[in-house]
PDB file of C-alpha atoms and ligand atoms in Angstrom:
ATOM      1  CA  MET A 183     108.782  38.173  22.134  1.00  0.00           C
ATOM      2  CA  ALA A 184     110.796  38.750  25.301  1.00  0.00           C
ATOM      3  CA  ALA A 185     109.912  36.008  28.011  1.00  0.00           C
ATOM      4  CA  GLU A 186     109.217  38.585  30.712  1.00  0.00           C
ATOM      5  CA  ASP A 187     106.531  40.096  28.442  1.00  0.00           C
ATOM      6  CA  CYS A 188     103.568  38.825  30.348  1.00  0.00           C
ATOM      7  CA  ILE A 189     101.199  39.572  32.962  1.00  0.00           C
ATOM      8  CA  LYS A 190     102.801  39.296  36.321  1.00  0.00           C
ATOM      9  CA  ILE A 191     100.697  38.496  39.244  1.00  0.00           C
ATOM     10  CA  PRO A 192     102.380  39.611  42.476  1.00  0.00           C
ATOM     11  CA  ASP A 193     103.061  37.358  45.622  1.00  0.00           C
ATOM     12  CA  ASN A 194     100.682  39.661  47.637  1.00  0.00           C
ATOM     13  CA  TYR A 195      97.799  39.490  45.305  1.00  0.00           C
ATOM     14  CA  GLU A 196      94.585  38.144  47.174  1.00  0.00           C
ATOM     15  CA  GLY A 197      92.676  37.311  44.109  1.00  0.00           C
ATOM     16  CA  TYR A 198      88.907  37.720  44.060  1.00  0.00           C
ATOM     17  CA  SER A 199      86.362  36.493  46.450  1.00  0.00           C
ATOM     18  CA  LEU A 200      84.194  33.711  45.338  1.00  0.00           C
ATOM     19  CA  ASP A 201      80.999  35.734  45.566  1.00  0.00           C
ATOM     20  CA  MET A 202      82.027  38.212  42.859  1.00  0.00           C
ATOM     21  CA  PHE A 203      81.820  35.627  39.999  1.00  0.00           C
ATOM     22  CA  CYS A 204      79.872  32.593  39.149  1.00  0.00           C
ATOM     23  CA  LEU A 205      81.418  29.196  39.744  1.00  0.00           C
ATOM     24  CA  PRO A 206      80.040  25.662  40.009  1.00  0.00           C
ATOM     25  CA  LYS A 207      78.165  25.063  43.436  1.00  0.00           C
ATOM     26  CA  HIS A 208      80.084  21.599  43.905  1.00  0.00           C
ATOM     27  CA  TYR A 209      83.469  23.567  44.168  1.00  0.00           C
ATOM     28  CA  GLU A 210      82.375  26.657  46.300  1.00  0.00           C
ATOM     29  CA  ASN A 211      84.053  25.144  49.421  1.00  0.00           C
ATOM     30  CA  ASP A 212      87.101  23.753  47.785  1.00  0.00           C
ATOM     31  CA  VAL A 213      88.798  26.914  46.584  1.00  0.00           C
ATOM     32  CA  GLU A 214      90.047  29.859  48.469  1.00  0.00           C
ATOM     33  CA  SER A 215      90.023  32.587  45.754  1.00  0.00           C
ATOM     34  CA  ILE A 216      89.546  33.219  42.116  1.00  0.00           C
ATOM     35  CA  MET A 217      93.138  34.236  40.826  1.00  0.00           C
ATOM     36  CA  ILE A 218      92.272  34.830  37.210  1.00  0.00           C
ATOM     37  CA  PRO A 219      88.651  35.130  36.064  1.00  0.00           C
ATOM     38  CA  LYS A 220      87.834  33.347  32.678  1.00  0.00           C
ATOM     39  CA  GLY A 221      87.134  36.763  30.882  1.00  0.00           C
ATOM     40  CA  LEU A 222      90.717  37.896  31.586  1.00  0.00           C
ATOM     41  CA  ILE A 223      92.054  34.455  30.595  1.00  0.00           C
ATOM     42  CA  HIS A 224      90.474  34.877  27.241  1.00  0.00           C
ATOM     43  CA  ASP A 225      91.278  38.492  26.683  1.00  0.00           C
ATOM     44  CA  ARG A 226      95.154  37.543  27.373  1.00  0.00           C
ATOM     45  CA  ILE A 227      94.818  34.597  25.038  1.00  0.00           C
ATOM     46  CA  GLU A 228      93.517  36.938  22.161  1.00  0.00           C
ATOM     47  CA  ARG A 229      96.852  38.901  22.534  1.00  0.00           C
ATOM     48  CA  LEU A 230      99.001  35.765  22.778  1.00  0.00           C
ATOM     49  CA  ALA A 231      97.306  34.548  19.373  1.00  0.00           C
ATOM     50  CA  ARG A 232      98.192  37.800  17.834  1.00  0.00           C
ATOM     51  CA  ASN A 233     101.856  37.694  19.018  1.00  0.00           C
ATOM     52  CA  ILE A 234     102.249  34.099  17.658  1.00  0.00           C
ATOM     53  CA  CYS A 235     100.749  34.997  14.336  1.00  0.00           C
ATOM     54  CA  ARG A 236     103.036  38.041  14.146  1.00  0.00           C
ATOM     55  CA  ASP A 237     106.119  35.886  14.809  1.00  0.00           C
ATOM     56  CA  VAL A 238     105.466  32.996  12.297  1.00  0.00           C
ATOM     57  CA  ASP A 239     107.376  33.596   9.231  1.00  0.00           C
ATOM     58  CA  LYS A 240     107.475  30.008   7.947  1.00  0.00           C
ATOM     59  CA  GLY A 241     104.484  27.677   8.118  1.00  0.00           C
ATOM     60  CA  PRO A 242     102.616  25.375   8.192  1.00  0.00           C
ATOM     61  CA  LEU A 243     102.527  25.366  12.013  1.00  0.00           C
ATOM     62  CA  ILE A 244     101.709  22.297  14.011  1.00  0.00           C
ATOM     63  CA  GLY A 245      99.956  23.100  17.273  1.00  0.00           C
ATOM     64  CA  LEU A 246     100.958  20.444  19.661  1.00  0.00           C
ATOM     65  CA  CYS A 247      98.603  20.225  22.693  1.00  0.00           C
ATOM     66  CA  VAL A 248      99.883  18.846  25.797  1.00  0.00           C
ATOM     67  CA  LEU A 249      96.975  16.873  27.314  1.00  0.00           C
ATOM     68  CA  LYS A 250      95.064  16.935  29.626  1.00  0.00           C
ATOM     69  CA  GLY A 251      95.687  20.284  31.279  1.00  0.00           C
ATOM     70  CA  GLY A 252      96.398  22.097  28.005  1.00  0.00           C
ATOM     71  CA  TYR A 253      93.110  21.171  26.180  1.00  0.00           C
ATOM     72  CA  GLN A 254      91.261  24.430  27.243  1.00  0.00           C
ATOM     73  CA  PHE A 255      93.947  26.904  26.442  1.00  0.00           C
ATOM     74  CA  PHE A 256      94.925  25.021  23.317  1.00  0.00           C
ATOM     75  CA  GLY A 257      91.150  25.271  22.059  1.00  0.00           C
ATOM     76  CA  ASP A 258      90.769  28.785  22.812  1.00  0.00           C
ATOM     77  CA  LEU A 259      94.203  29.784  21.373  1.00  0.00           C
ATOM     78  CA  MET A 260      93.471  27.862  18.152  1.00  0.00           C
ATOM     79  CA  ASN A 261      90.131  29.641  17.902  1.00  0.00           C
ATOM     80  CA  CYS A 262      91.780  32.943  18.248  1.00  0.00           C
ATOM     81  CA  ILE A 263      94.533  32.010  15.457  1.00  0.00           C
ATOM     82  CA  ARG A 264      91.700  30.966  13.257  1.00  0.00           C
ATOM     83  CA  THR A 265      89.837  34.255  13.654  1.00  0.00           C
ATOM     84  CA  ILE A 266      93.112  36.139  12.935  1.00  0.00           C
ATOM     85  CA  ASN A 267      93.786  33.846   9.886  1.00  0.00           C
ATOM     86  CA  ALA A 268      90.431  34.622   8.443  1.00  0.00           C
ATOM     87  CA  ASN A 269      90.672  38.347   8.669  1.00  0.00           C
ATOM     88  CA  MET A 270      94.397  39.126   7.696  1.00  0.00           C
ATOM     89  CA  ASP A 271      95.912  39.536   4.363  1.00  0.00           C
ATOM     90  CA  ARG A 272      98.603  36.990   5.580  1.00  0.00           C
ATOM     91  CA  SER A 273      97.556  33.670   7.169  1.00  0.00           C
ATOM     92  CA  ILE A 274      99.264  30.683   8.626  1.00  0.00           C
ATOM     93  CA  GLN A 275      98.334  27.129   7.824  1.00  0.00           C
ATOM     94  CA  MET A 276      97.841  25.251  10.990  1.00  0.00           C
ATOM     95  CA  SER A 277      97.261  21.428  12.011  1.00  0.00           C
ATOM     96  CA  VAL A 278      96.975  20.078  15.333  1.00  0.00           C
ATOM     97  CA  ASP A 279      98.447  17.045  17.259  1.00  0.00           C
ATOM     98  CA  PHE A 280      98.274  15.801  20.889  1.00  0.00           C
ATOM     99  CA  ILE A 281     100.675  14.382  23.398  1.00  0.00           C
ATOM    100  CA  ARG A 282      99.945  13.323  27.022  1.00  0.00           C
ATOM    101  CA  LEU A 283     102.262  13.394  30.088  1.00  0.00           C
ATOM    102  CA  LYS A 284     101.940  12.905  33.668  1.00  0.00           C
ATOM    103  CA  SER A 285     103.946  14.405  36.419  1.00  0.00           C
ATOM    104  CA  TYR A 286     101.761  15.144  39.476  1.00  0.00           C
ATOM    105  CA  GLU A 287     100.010  13.038  42.161  1.00  0.00           C
ATOM    106  CA  ASP A 288      97.961  15.193  44.616  1.00  0.00           C
ATOM    107  CA  ASP A 289      99.941  18.607  44.505  1.00  0.00           C
ATOM    108  CA  HIS A 290     103.198  17.215  44.511  1.00  0.00           C
ATOM    109  CA  SER A 291     105.554  16.389  41.600  1.00  0.00           C
ATOM    110  CA  SER A 292     106.205  12.642  41.457  1.00  0.00           C
ATOM    111  CA  GLY A 293     109.851  13.576  40.477  1.00  0.00           C
ATOM    112  CA  GLU A 294     109.340  11.770  37.254  1.00  0.00           C
ATOM    113  CA  VAL A 295     107.622  12.652  34.009  1.00  0.00           C
ATOM    114  CA  LYS A 296     105.752   9.799  32.346  1.00  0.00           C
ATOM    115  CA  VAL A 297     104.740   9.884  28.623  1.00  0.00           C
ATOM    116  CA  ILE A 298     101.448   8.130  28.751  1.00  0.00           C
ATOM    117  CA  GLY A 299     100.230   8.658  25.437  1.00  0.00           C
ATOM    118  CA  SER A 300     101.354  10.221  22.236  1.00  0.00           C
ATOM    119  CA  ASP A 301     100.482  10.143  18.471  1.00  0.00           C
ATOM    120  CA  ASP A 302     103.425   9.102  15.996  1.00  0.00           C
ATOM    121  CA  LEU A 303     105.715  11.920  16.426  1.00  0.00           C
ATOM    122  CA  SER A 304     107.735  11.126  13.473  1.00  0.00           C
ATOM    123  CA  ALA A 305     105.279  13.196  11.482  1.00  0.00           C
ATOM    124  CA  LEU A 306     107.026  16.229  12.962  1.00  0.00           C
ATOM    125  CA  LYS A 307     110.081  16.013  11.016  1.00  0.00           C
ATOM    126  CA  GLY A 308     110.933  19.157   9.361  1.00  0.00           C
ATOM    127  CA  LYS A 309     107.802  20.834  10.694  1.00  0.00           C
ATOM    128  CA  HIS A 310     107.411  24.171  12.804  1.00  0.00           C
ATOM    129  CA  ILE A 311     105.905  23.283  16.164  1.00  0.00           C
ATOM    130  CA  LEU A 312     104.007  25.209  18.757  1.00  0.00           C
ATOM    131  CA  VAL A 313     103.719  23.326  21.965  1.00  0.00           C
ATOM    132  CA  VAL A 314     100.835  24.514  23.991  1.00  0.00           C
ATOM    133  CA  GLU A 315     101.093  23.768  27.774  1.00  0.00           C
ATOM    134  CA  ASP A 316      98.849  24.924  30.667  1.00  0.00           C
ATOM    135  CA  ILE A 317     101.516  25.458  33.366  1.00  0.00           C
ATOM    136  CA  ILE A 318     105.186  25.523  33.857  1.00  0.00           C
ATOM    137  CA  ASP A 319     106.326  24.947  37.475  1.00  0.00           C
ATOM    138  CA  THR A 320     109.693  23.569  37.855  1.00  0.00           C
ATOM    139  CA  GLY A 321     110.122  23.412  33.966  1.00  0.00           C
ATOM    140  CA  ALA A 322     111.143  19.583  34.254  1.00  0.00           C
ATOM    141  CA  THR A 323     108.181  18.453  32.227  1.00  0.00           C
ATOM    142  CA  MET A 324     108.934  20.877  29.417  1.00  0.00           C
ATOM    143  CA  GLN A 325     112.577  20.268  29.306  1.00  0.00           C
ATOM    144  CA  LYS A 326     111.833  16.530  29.032  1.00  0.00           C
ATOM    145  CA  LEU A 327     109.253  17.106  26.289  1.00  0.00           C
ATOM    146  CA  LEU A 328     111.532  19.433  24.362  1.00  0.00           C
ATOM    147  CA  THR A 329     114.393  16.949  24.422  1.00  0.00           C
ATOM    148  CA  THR A 330     111.916  14.060  23.274  1.00  0.00           C
ATOM    149  CA  LEU A 331     110.754  16.381  20.407  1.00  0.00           C
ATOM    150  CA  GLN A 332     114.230  17.103  19.269  1.00  0.00           C
ATOM    151  CA  LYS A 333     114.797  13.496  18.485  1.00  0.00           C
ATOM    152  CA  PHE A 334     112.137  13.764  15.763  1.00  0.00           C
ATOM    153  CA  GLU A 335     114.040  16.684  14.000  1.00  0.00           C
ATOM    154  CA  PRO A 336     111.335  19.293  13.806  1.00  0.00           C
ATOM    155  CA  ALA A 337     112.428  22.538  11.854  1.00  0.00           C
ATOM    156  CA  THR A 338     111.616  24.792  14.931  1.00  0.00           C
ATOM    157  CA  VAL A 339     109.961  24.296  18.292  1.00  0.00           C
ATOM    158  CA  LYS A 340     108.255  27.176  20.220  1.00  0.00           C
ATOM    159  CA  VAL A 341     106.170  26.869  23.634  1.00  0.00           C
ATOM    160  CA  ALA A 342     103.296  28.727  24.649  1.00  0.00           C
ATOM    161  CA  SER A 343     102.289  28.256  28.261  1.00  0.00           C
ATOM    162  CA  LEU A 344      99.186  29.973  29.958  1.00  0.00           C
ATOM    163  CA  LEU A 345     100.764  30.138  33.233  1.00  0.00           C
ATOM    164  CA  VAL A 346     104.344  30.141  34.716  1.00  0.00           C
ATOM    165  CA  LYS A 347     104.854  29.646  38.304  1.00  0.00           C
ATOM    166  CA  ARG A 348     107.379  31.918  40.259  1.00  0.00           C
ATOM    167  CA  THR A 349     108.969  29.219  42.308  1.00  0.00           C
ATOM    168  CA  PRO A 350     112.457  28.648  43.791  1.00  0.00           C
ATOM    169  CA  LYS A 351     112.265  25.059  42.524  1.00  0.00           C
ATOM    170  CA  SER A 352     112.318  26.424  38.904  1.00  0.00           C
ATOM    171  CA  ASN A 353     115.064  24.981  36.559  1.00  0.00           C
ATOM    172  CA  GLY A 354     115.081  28.473  34.764  1.00  0.00           C
ATOM    173  CA  TYR A 355     113.278  27.342  31.745  1.00  0.00           C
ATOM    174  CA  ARG A 356     110.943  30.003  30.230  1.00  0.00           C
ATOM    175  CA  PRO A 357     108.706  29.642  27.341  1.00  0.00           C
ATOM    176  CA  GLU A 358     108.586  31.933  24.363  1.00  0.00           C
ATOM    177  CA  TYR A 359     104.906  32.926  25.125  1.00  0.00           C
ATOM    178  CA  ILE A 360     103.521  33.286  28.594  1.00  0.00           C
ATOM    179  CA  GLY A 361     100.024  34.452  29.488  1.00  0.00           C
ATOM    180  CA  PHE A 362     100.562  35.079  33.075  1.00  0.00           C
ATOM    181  CA  GLU A 363     103.393  34.643  35.681  1.00  0.00           C
ATOM    182  CA  ILE A 364     101.842  33.441  39.151  1.00  0.00           C
ATOM    183  CA  PRO A 365     102.653  33.101  42.701  1.00  0.00           C
ATOM    184  CA  ASP A 366     103.809  29.656  43.970  1.00  0.00           C
ATOM    185  CA  LYS A 367     100.348  28.400  44.935  1.00  0.00           C
ATOM    186  CA  PHE A 368      98.401  25.375  43.519  1.00  0.00           C
ATOM    187  CA  VAL A 369      95.917  26.499  41.060  1.00  0.00           C
ATOM    188  CA  VAL A 370      93.060  24.525  39.395  1.00  0.00           C
ATOM    189  CA  GLY A 371      90.205  25.402  37.043  1.00  0.00           C
ATOM    190  CA  TYR A 372      90.217  26.212  33.271  1.00  0.00           C
ATOM    191  CA  ALA A 373      91.152  22.461  32.622  1.00  0.00           C
ATOM    192  CA  LEU A 374      93.925  22.363  35.373  1.00  0.00           C
ATOM    193  CA  ASP A 375      93.160  19.620  37.614  1.00  0.00           C
ATOM    194  CA  TYR A 376      93.908  18.302  41.091  1.00  0.00           C
ATOM    195  CA  ASN A 377      93.519  14.446  40.892  1.00  0.00           C
ATOM    196  CA  GLU A 378      91.403  14.836  37.697  1.00  0.00           C
ATOM    197  CA  TYR A 379      88.762  17.257  39.652  1.00  0.00           C
ATOM    198  CA  PHE A 380      88.292  20.993  38.851  1.00  0.00           C
ATOM    199  CA  ARG A 381      88.732  20.734  35.194  1.00  0.00           C
ATOM    200  CA  ASP A 382      84.990  21.761  34.850  1.00  0.00           C
ATOM    201  CA  LEU A 383      85.831  25.024  36.823  1.00  0.00           C
ATOM    202  CA  ASN A 384      85.700  28.012  34.543  1.00  0.00           C
ATOM    203  CA  HIS A 385      88.141  30.381  36.307  1.00  0.00           C
ATOM    204  CA  ILE A 386      91.687  29.668  37.533  1.00  0.00           C
ATOM    205  CA  CYS A 387      91.456  29.432  41.292  1.00  0.00           C
ATOM    206  CA  VAL A 388      93.554  28.762  44.333  1.00  0.00           C
ATOM    207  CA  ILE A 389      92.712  25.359  45.785  1.00  0.00           C
ATOM    208  CA  ASN A 390      92.195  25.341  49.624  1.00  0.00           C
ATOM    209  CA  GLU A 391      92.823  22.690  52.367  1.00  0.00           C
ATOM    210  CA  ASN A 392      89.337  21.499  52.284  1.00  0.00           C
ATOM    211  CA  GLY A 393      89.438  20.755  48.450  1.00  0.00           C
ATOM    212  CA  LYS A 394      92.911  19.038  48.815  1.00  0.00           C
ATOM    213  CA  LYS A 395      91.599  16.751  51.489  1.00  0.00           C
ATOM    214  CA  LYS A 396      88.378  16.152  49.617  1.00  0.00           C
ATOM    215  CA  TYR A 397      89.957  15.191  46.281  1.00  0.00           C
ATOM    216  CA  ALA A 398      93.042  13.410  47.712  1.00  0.00           C
ATOM    217  CA  ILE A 399      93.948  10.108  46.150  1.00  0.00           C
TER     218      ILE A 399
HETATM  219  P1  LIG B 432     106.853  21.047  36.086  1.00  0.00           P
HETATM  220  O1  LIG B 432     107.255  19.891  35.440  1.00  0.00           O
HETATM  221  O2  LIG B 432     107.037  22.360  35.212  1.00  0.00           O
HETATM  222  O3  LIG B 432     107.189  21.054  37.554  1.00  0.00           O
HETATM  223  O4  LIG B 432     105.097  20.706  36.160  1.00  0.00           O
HETATM  224  C1  LIG B 432     104.404  20.911  35.072  1.00  0.00           C
HETATM  225  C2  LIG B 432     103.178  20.120  35.119  1.00  0.00           C
HETATM  226  O5  LIG B 432     102.925  20.003  36.600  1.00  0.00           O
HETATM  227  C3  LIG B 432     102.025  20.858  34.458  1.00  0.00           C
HETATM  228  O6  LIG B 432     101.769  20.545  33.167  1.00  0.00           O
HETATM  229  C4  LIG B 432     100.886  20.544  35.401  1.00  0.00           C
HETATM  230  O7  LIG B 432     100.283  19.278  34.966  1.00  0.00           O
HETATM  231  C5  LIG B 432     101.428  20.272  36.745  1.00  0.00           C
HETATM  232  N1  LIG B 432     101.301  21.497  37.830  1.00  0.00           N
HETATM  233  C6  LIG B 432     102.191  22.207  38.347  1.00  0.00           C
HETATM  234  N2  LIG B 432     101.768  23.224  39.060  1.00  0.00           N
HETATM  235  C7  LIG B 432     100.595  23.064  38.944  1.00  0.00           C
HETATM  236  C8  LIG B 432      99.464  23.741  39.711  1.00  0.00           C
HETATM  237  O8  LIG B 432      99.580  24.720  40.216  1.00  0.00           O
HETATM  238  N3  LIG B 432      98.076  23.321  39.327  1.00  0.00           N
HETATM  239  C9  LIG B 432      97.911  22.073  38.520  1.00  0.00           C
HETATM  240  N4  LIG B 432      96.577  21.801  38.551  1.00  0.00           N
HETATM  241  N5  LIG B 432      98.872  21.380  38.041  1.00  0.00           N
HETATM  242  C10 LIG B 432     100.128  21.894  38.214  1.00  0.00           C
END
């Protein structure tokens, strides 16, 4: 699939006002708009799952979830792949694994990517890996992870990211599967956090100054 084959949200997009959809009361003063409502996220994931299944010619596939931000996307993507598997003549055997990285404090990159938790990655040797990530911003985190994974000699590695940010700070990295390309704004919700808050927000929203102040470390 061509990398540009994704939904591009333009820079002048204002999103939806908060009173058009339901969101938790505890966050209603902390976000400025709803960028991507949950229903649209789900519809897009359905198609990403179909594209992934179409492209797999050798399995089994290991879905490698990048925690914590990727967990919601990972769960929904795996559910869609499971449904496709159960209903097609051809199916892909899948297993799951998890890795934990950290690169952000407040809304700024700490400039360093820390691997703060992982399973025994030697099990990845000779396997086909699908890395599942929430968002690519500069691309530094993913490049570091891909370099780390290569040391364990997997057969193939592909990456699915729900979001890719359009930013001048990008190092040019583009994953194989992208849900949405978004403007250079700090987004929260659908498991994307700001200092661990907003993971319990269902839509992808743009945080406002009040939210940043309220939940600053
Ligand atoms: P990168 O290394 O590509 O600059 O950053 C990747 C990581 O930074 C993501 O996995 C995510 O944890 C965090 N990140 C980057 N942009 C955003 C954003 O807009 N919102 C949230 N919640 N996290 C972000």
